PDB file of N, CA and C in Angstrom:
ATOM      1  N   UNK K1148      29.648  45.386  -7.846  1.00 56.00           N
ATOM      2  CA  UNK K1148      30.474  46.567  -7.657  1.00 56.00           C
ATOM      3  C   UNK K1148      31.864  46.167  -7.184  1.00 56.00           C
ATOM      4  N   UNK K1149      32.991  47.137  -7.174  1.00 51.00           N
ATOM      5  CA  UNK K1149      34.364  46.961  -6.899  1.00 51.00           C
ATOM      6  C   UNK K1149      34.799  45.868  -7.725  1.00 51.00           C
ATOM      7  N   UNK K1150      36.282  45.699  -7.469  1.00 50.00           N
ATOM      8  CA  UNK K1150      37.374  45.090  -7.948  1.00 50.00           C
ATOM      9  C   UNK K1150      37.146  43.569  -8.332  1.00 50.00           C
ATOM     10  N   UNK K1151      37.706  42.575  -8.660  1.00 49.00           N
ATOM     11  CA  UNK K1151      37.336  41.768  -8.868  1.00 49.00           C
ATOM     12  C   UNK K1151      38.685  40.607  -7.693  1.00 49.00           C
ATOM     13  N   UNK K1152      39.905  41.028  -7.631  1.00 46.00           N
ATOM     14  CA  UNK K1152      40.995  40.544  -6.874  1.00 46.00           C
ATOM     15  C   UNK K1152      41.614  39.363  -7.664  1.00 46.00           C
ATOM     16  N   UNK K1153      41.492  39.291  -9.077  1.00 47.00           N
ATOM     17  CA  UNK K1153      42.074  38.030  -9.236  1.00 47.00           C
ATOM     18  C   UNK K1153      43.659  38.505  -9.732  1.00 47.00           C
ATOM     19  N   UNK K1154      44.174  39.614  -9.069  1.00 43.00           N
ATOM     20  CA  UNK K1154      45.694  40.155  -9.501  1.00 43.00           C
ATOM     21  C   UNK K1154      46.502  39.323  -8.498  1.00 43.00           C
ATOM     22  N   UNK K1155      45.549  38.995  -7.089  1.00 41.00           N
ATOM     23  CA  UNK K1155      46.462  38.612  -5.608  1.00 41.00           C
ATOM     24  C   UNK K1155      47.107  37.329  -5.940  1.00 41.00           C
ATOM     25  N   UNK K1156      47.085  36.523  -7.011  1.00 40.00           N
ATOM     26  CA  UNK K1156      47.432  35.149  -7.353  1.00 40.00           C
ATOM     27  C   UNK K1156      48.932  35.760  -7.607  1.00 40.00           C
ATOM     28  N   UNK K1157      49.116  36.940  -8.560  1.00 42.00           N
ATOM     29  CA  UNK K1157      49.990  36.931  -9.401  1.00 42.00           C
ATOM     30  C   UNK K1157      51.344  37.342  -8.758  1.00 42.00           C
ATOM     31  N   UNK K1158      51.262  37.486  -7.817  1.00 42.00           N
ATOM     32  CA  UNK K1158      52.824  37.408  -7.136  1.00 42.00           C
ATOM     33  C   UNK K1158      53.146  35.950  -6.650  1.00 42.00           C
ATOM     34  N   UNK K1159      52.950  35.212  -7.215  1.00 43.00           N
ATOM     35  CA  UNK K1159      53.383  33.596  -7.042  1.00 43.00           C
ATOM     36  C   UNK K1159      54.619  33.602  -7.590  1.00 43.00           C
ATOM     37  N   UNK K1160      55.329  34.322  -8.818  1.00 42.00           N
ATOM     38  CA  UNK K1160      56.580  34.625  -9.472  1.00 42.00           C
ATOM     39  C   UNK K1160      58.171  34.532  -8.487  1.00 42.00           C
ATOM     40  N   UNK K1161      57.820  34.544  -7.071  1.00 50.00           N
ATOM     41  CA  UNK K1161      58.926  34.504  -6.186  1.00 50.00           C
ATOM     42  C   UNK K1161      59.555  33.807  -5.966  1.00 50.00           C
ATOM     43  N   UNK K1162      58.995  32.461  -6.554  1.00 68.00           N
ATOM     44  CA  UNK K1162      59.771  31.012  -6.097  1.00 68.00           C
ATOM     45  C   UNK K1162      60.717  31.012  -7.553  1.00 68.00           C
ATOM     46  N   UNK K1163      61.005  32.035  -8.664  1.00 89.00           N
ATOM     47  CA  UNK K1163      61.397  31.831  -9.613  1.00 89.00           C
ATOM     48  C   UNK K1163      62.764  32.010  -9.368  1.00 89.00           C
ATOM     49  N   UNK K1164      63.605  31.604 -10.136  1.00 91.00           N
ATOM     50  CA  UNK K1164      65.072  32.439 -10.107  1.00 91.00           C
ATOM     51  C   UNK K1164      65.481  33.455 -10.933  1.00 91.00           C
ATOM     52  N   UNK K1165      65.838  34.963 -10.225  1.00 92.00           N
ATOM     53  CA  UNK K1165      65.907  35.794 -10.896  1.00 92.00           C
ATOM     54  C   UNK K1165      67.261  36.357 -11.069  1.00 92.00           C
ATOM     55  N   UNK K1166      68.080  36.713 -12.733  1.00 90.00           N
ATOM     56  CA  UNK K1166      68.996  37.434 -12.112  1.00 90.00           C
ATOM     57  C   UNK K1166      69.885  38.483 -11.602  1.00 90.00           C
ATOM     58  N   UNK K1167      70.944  38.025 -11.061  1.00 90.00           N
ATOM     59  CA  UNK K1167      71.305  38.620 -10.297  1.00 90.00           C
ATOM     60  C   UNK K1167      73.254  38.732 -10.568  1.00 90.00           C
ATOM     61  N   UNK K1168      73.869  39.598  -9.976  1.00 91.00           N
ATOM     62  CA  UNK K1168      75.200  39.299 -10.482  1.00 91.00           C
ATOM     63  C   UNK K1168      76.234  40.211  -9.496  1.00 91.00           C
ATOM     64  N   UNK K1169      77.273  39.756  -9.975  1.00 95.00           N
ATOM     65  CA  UNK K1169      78.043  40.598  -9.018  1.00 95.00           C
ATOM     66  C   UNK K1169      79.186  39.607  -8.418  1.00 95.00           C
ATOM     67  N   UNK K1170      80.003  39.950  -7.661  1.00 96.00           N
ATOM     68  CA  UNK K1170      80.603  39.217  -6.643  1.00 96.00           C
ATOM     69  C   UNK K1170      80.540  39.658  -4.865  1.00 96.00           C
ATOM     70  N   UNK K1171      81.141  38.237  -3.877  1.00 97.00           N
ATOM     71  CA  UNK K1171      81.048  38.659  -2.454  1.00 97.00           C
ATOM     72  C   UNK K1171      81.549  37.682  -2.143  1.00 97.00           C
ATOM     73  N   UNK K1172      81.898  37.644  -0.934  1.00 97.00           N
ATOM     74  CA  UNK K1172      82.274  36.743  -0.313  1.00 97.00           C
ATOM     75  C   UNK K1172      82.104  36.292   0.725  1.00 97.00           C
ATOM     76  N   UNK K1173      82.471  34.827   1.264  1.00 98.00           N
ATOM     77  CA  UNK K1173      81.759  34.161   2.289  1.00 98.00           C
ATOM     78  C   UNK K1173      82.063  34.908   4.105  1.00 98.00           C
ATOM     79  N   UNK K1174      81.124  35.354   4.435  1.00 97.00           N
ATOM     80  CA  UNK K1174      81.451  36.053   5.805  1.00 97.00           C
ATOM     81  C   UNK K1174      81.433  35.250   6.837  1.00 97.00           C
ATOM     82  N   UNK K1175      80.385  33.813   6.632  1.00 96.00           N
ATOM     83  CA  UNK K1175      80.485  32.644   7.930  1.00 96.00           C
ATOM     84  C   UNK K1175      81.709  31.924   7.991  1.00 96.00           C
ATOM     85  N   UNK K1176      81.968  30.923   9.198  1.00 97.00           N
ATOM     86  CA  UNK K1176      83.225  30.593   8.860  1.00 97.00           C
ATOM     87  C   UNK K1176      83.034  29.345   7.993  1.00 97.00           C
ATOM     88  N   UNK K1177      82.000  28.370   8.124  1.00 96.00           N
ATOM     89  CA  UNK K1177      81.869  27.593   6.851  1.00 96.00           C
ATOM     90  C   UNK K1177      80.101  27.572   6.386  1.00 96.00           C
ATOM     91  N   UNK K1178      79.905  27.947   5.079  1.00 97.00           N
ATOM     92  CA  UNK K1178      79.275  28.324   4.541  1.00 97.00           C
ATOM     93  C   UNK K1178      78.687  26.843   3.703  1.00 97.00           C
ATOM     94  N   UNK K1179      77.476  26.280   3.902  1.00 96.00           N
ATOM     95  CA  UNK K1179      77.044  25.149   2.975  1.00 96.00           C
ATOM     96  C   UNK K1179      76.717  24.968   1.915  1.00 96.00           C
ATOM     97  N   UNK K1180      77.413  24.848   0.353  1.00 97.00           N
ATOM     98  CA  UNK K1180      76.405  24.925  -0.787  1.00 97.00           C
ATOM     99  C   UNK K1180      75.715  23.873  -1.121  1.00 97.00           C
ATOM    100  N   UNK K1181      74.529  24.873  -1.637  1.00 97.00           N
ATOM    101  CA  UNK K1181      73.422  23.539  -1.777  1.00 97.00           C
ATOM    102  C   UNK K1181      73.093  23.196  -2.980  1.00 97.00           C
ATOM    103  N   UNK K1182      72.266  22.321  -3.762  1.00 97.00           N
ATOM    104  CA  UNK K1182      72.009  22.042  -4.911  1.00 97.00           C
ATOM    105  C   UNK K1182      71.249  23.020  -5.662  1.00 97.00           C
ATOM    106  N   UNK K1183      70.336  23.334  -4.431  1.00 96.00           N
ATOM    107  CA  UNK K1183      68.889  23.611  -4.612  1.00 96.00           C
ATOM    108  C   UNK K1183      68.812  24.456  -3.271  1.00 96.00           C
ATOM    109  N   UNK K1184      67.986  25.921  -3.560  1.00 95.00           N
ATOM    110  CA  UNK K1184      67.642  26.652  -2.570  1.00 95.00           C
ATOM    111  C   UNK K1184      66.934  25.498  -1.524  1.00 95.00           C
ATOM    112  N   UNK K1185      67.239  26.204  -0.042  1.00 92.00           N
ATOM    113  CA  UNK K1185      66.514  25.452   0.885  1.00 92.00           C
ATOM    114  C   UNK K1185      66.782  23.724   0.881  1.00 92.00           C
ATOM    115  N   UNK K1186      67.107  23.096  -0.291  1.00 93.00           N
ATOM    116  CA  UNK K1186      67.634  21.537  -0.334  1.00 93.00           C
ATOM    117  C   UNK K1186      68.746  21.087   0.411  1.00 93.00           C
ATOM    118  N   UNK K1187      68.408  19.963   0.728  1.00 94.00           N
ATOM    119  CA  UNK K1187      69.445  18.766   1.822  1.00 94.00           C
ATOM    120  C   UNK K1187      70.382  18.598   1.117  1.00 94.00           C
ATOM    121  N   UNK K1188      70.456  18.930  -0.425  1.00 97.00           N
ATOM    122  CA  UNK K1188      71.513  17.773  -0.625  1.00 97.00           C
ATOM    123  C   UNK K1188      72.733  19.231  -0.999  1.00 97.00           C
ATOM    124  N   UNK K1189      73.835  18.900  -0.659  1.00 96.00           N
ATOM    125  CA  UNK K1189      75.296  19.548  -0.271  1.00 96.00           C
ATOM    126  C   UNK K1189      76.159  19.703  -1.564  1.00 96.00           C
ATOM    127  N   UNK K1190      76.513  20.665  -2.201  1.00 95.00           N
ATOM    128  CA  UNK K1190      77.145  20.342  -3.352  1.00 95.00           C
ATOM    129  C   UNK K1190      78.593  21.490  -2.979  1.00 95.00           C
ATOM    130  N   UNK K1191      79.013  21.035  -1.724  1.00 95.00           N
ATOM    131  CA  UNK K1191      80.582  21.805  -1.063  1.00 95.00           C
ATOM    132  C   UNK K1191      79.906  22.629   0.114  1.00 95.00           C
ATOM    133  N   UNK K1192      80.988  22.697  -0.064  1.00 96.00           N
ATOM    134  CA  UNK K1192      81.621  23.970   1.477  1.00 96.00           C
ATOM    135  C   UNK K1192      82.395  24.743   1.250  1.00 96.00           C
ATOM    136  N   UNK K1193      82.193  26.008   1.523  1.00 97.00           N
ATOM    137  CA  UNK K1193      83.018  26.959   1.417  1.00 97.00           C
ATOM    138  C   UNK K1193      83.487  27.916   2.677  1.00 97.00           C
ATOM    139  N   UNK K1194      84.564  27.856   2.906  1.00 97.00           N
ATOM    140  CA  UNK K1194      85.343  28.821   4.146  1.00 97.00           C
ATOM    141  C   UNK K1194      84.852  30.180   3.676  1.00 97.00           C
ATOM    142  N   UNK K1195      85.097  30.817   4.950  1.00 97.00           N
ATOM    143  CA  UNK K1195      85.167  32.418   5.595  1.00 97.00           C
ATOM    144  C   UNK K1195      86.384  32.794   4.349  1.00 97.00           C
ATOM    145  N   UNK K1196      85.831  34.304   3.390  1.00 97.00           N
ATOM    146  CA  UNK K1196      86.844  35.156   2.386  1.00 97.00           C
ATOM    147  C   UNK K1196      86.945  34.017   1.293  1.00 97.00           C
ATOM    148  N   UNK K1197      85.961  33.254   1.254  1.00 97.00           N
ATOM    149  CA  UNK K1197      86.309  32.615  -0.025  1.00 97.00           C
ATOM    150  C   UNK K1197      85.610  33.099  -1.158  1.00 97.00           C
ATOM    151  N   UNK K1198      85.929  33.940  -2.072  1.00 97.00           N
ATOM    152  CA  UNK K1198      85.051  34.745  -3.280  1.00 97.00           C
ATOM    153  C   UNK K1198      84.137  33.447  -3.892  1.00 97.00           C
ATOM    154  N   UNK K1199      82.854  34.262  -4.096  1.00 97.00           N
ATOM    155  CA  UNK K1199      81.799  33.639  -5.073  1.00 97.00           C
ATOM    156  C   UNK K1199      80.957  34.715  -5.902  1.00 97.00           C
ATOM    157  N   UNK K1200      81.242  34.305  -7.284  1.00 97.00           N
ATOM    158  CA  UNK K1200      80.660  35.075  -8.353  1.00 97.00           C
ATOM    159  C   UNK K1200      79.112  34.732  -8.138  1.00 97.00           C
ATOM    160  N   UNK K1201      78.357  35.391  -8.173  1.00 97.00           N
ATOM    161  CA  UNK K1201      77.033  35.692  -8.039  1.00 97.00           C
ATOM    162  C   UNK K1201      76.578  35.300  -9.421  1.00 97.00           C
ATOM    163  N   UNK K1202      75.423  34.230  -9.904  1.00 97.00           N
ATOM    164  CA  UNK K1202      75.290  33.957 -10.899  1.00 97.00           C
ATOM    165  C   UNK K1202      73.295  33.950 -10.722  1.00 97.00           C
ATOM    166  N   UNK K1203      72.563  34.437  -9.703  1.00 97.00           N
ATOM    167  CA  UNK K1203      71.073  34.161  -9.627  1.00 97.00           C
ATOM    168  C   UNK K1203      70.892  34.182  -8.251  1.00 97.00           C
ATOM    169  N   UNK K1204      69.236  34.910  -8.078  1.00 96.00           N
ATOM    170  CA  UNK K1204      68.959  34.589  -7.003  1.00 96.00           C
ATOM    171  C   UNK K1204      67.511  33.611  -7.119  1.00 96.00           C
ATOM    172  N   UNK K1205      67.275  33.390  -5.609  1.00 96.00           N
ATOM    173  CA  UNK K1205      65.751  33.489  -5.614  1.00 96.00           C
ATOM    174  C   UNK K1205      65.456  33.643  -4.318  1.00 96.00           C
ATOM    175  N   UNK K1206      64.268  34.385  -4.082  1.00 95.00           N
ATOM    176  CA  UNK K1206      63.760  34.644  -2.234  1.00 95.00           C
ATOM    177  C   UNK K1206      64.999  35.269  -1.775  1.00 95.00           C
ATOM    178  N   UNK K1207      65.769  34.771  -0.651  1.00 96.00           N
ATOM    179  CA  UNK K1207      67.001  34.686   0.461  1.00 96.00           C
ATOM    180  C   UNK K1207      68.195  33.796  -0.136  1.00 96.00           C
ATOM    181  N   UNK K1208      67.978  32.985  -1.481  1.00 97.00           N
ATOM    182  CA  UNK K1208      69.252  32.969  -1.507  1.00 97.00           C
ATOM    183  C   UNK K1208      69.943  32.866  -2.904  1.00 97.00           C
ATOM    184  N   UNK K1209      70.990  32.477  -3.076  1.00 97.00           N
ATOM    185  CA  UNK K1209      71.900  33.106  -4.345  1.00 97.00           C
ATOM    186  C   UNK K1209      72.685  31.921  -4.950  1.00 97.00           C
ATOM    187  N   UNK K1210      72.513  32.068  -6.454  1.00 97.00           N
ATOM    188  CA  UNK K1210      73.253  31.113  -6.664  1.00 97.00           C
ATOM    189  C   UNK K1210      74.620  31.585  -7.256  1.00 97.00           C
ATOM    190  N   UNK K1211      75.503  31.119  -6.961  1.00 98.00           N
ATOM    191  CA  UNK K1211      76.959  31.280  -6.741  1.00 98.00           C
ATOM    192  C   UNK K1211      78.301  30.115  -7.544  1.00 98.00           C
ATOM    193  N   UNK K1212      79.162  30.842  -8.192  1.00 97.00           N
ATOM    194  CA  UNK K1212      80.265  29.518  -8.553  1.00 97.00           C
ATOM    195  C   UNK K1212      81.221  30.073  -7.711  1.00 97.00           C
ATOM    196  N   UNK K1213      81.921  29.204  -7.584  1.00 96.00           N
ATOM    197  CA  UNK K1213      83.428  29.038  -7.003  1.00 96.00           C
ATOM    198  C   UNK K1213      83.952  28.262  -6.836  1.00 96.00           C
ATOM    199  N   UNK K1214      85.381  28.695  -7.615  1.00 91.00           N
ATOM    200  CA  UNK K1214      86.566  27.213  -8.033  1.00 91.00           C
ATOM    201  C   UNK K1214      85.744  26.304  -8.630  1.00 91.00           C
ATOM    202  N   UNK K1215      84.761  26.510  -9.657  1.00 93.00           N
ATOM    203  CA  UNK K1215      83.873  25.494 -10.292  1.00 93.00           C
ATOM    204  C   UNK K1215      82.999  24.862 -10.130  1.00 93.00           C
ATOM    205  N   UNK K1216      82.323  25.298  -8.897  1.00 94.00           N
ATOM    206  CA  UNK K1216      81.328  24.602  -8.125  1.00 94.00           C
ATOM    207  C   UNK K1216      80.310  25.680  -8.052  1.00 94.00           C
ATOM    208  N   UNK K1217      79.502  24.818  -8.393  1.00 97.00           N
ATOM    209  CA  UNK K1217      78.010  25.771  -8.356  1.00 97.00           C
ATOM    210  C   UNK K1217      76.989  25.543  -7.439  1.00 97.00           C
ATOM    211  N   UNK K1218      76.325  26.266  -6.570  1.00 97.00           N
ATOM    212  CA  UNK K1218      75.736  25.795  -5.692  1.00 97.00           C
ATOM    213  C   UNK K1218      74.870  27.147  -5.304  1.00 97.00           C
ATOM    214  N   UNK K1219      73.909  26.751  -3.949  1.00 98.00           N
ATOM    215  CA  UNK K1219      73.343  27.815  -3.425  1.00 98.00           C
ATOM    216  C   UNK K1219      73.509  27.611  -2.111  1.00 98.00           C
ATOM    217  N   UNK K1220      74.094  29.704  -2.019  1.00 97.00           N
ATOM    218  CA  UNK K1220      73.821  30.041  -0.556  1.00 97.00           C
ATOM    219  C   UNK K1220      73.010  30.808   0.145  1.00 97.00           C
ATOM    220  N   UNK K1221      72.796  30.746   1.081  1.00 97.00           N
ATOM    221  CA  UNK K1221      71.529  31.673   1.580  1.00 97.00           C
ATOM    222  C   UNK K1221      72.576  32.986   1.884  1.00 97.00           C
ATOM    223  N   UNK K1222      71.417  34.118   1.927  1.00 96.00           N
ATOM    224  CA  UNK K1222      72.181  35.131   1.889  1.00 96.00           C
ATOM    225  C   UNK K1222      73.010  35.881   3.177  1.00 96.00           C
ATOM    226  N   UNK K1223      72.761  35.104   4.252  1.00 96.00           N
ATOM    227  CA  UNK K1223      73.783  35.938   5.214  1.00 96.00           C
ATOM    228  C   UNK K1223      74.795  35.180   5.191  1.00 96.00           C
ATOM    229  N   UNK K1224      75.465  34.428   4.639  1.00 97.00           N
ATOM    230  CA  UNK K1224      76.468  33.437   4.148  1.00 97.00           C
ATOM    231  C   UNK K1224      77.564  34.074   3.899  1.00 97.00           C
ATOM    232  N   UNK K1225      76.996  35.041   2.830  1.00 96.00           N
ATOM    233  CA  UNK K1225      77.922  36.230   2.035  1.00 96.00           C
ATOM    234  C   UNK K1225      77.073  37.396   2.378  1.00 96.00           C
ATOM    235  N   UNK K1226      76.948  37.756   3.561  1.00 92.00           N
ATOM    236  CA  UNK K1226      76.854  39.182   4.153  1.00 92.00           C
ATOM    237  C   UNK K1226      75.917  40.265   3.513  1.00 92.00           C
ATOM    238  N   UNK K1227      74.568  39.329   3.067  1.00 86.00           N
ATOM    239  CA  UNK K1227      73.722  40.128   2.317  1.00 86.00           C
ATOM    240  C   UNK K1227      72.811  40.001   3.214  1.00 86.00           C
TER     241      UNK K1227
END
């Protein structure tokens, strides 16, 4: 009798990157971009009012260009 539960797997989809778009800008005063959500490795820095086009998210954070640099920020970075 009842359900069987094998649906509870299927929100595993979160670690994906989904997108997302728009623009914002950096509200900390220096903001770290990263390669890779949550990753060590640094691909710039970006100052406080520095615009970033919104190009993806995933979870908490966003992936972003500016001045040609692509990277990820987490989202209270840019005031989300």
């Amino acid at each position: 009798l009842g359900g069987g539960g094998d649906d509870e797997g299927a929100a595993g989809a979160t670690a994906s990157e989904t997108e997302a778009n728009g623009t914002a800008v950096v509200t900390m005063d220096s903001a770290v971009l990263r390669k890779e959500p949550k990753g060590k490795d640094k691909a710039g820095r970006l100052v406080r009012g520095s615009k970033v086009k919104i190009l993806g998210k995933q979870n908490d954070w966003y992936k972003v260009e500016s001045d040609g640099k692509v990277g990820w920020l987490y989202r209270s970075a840019i005031g989300l």
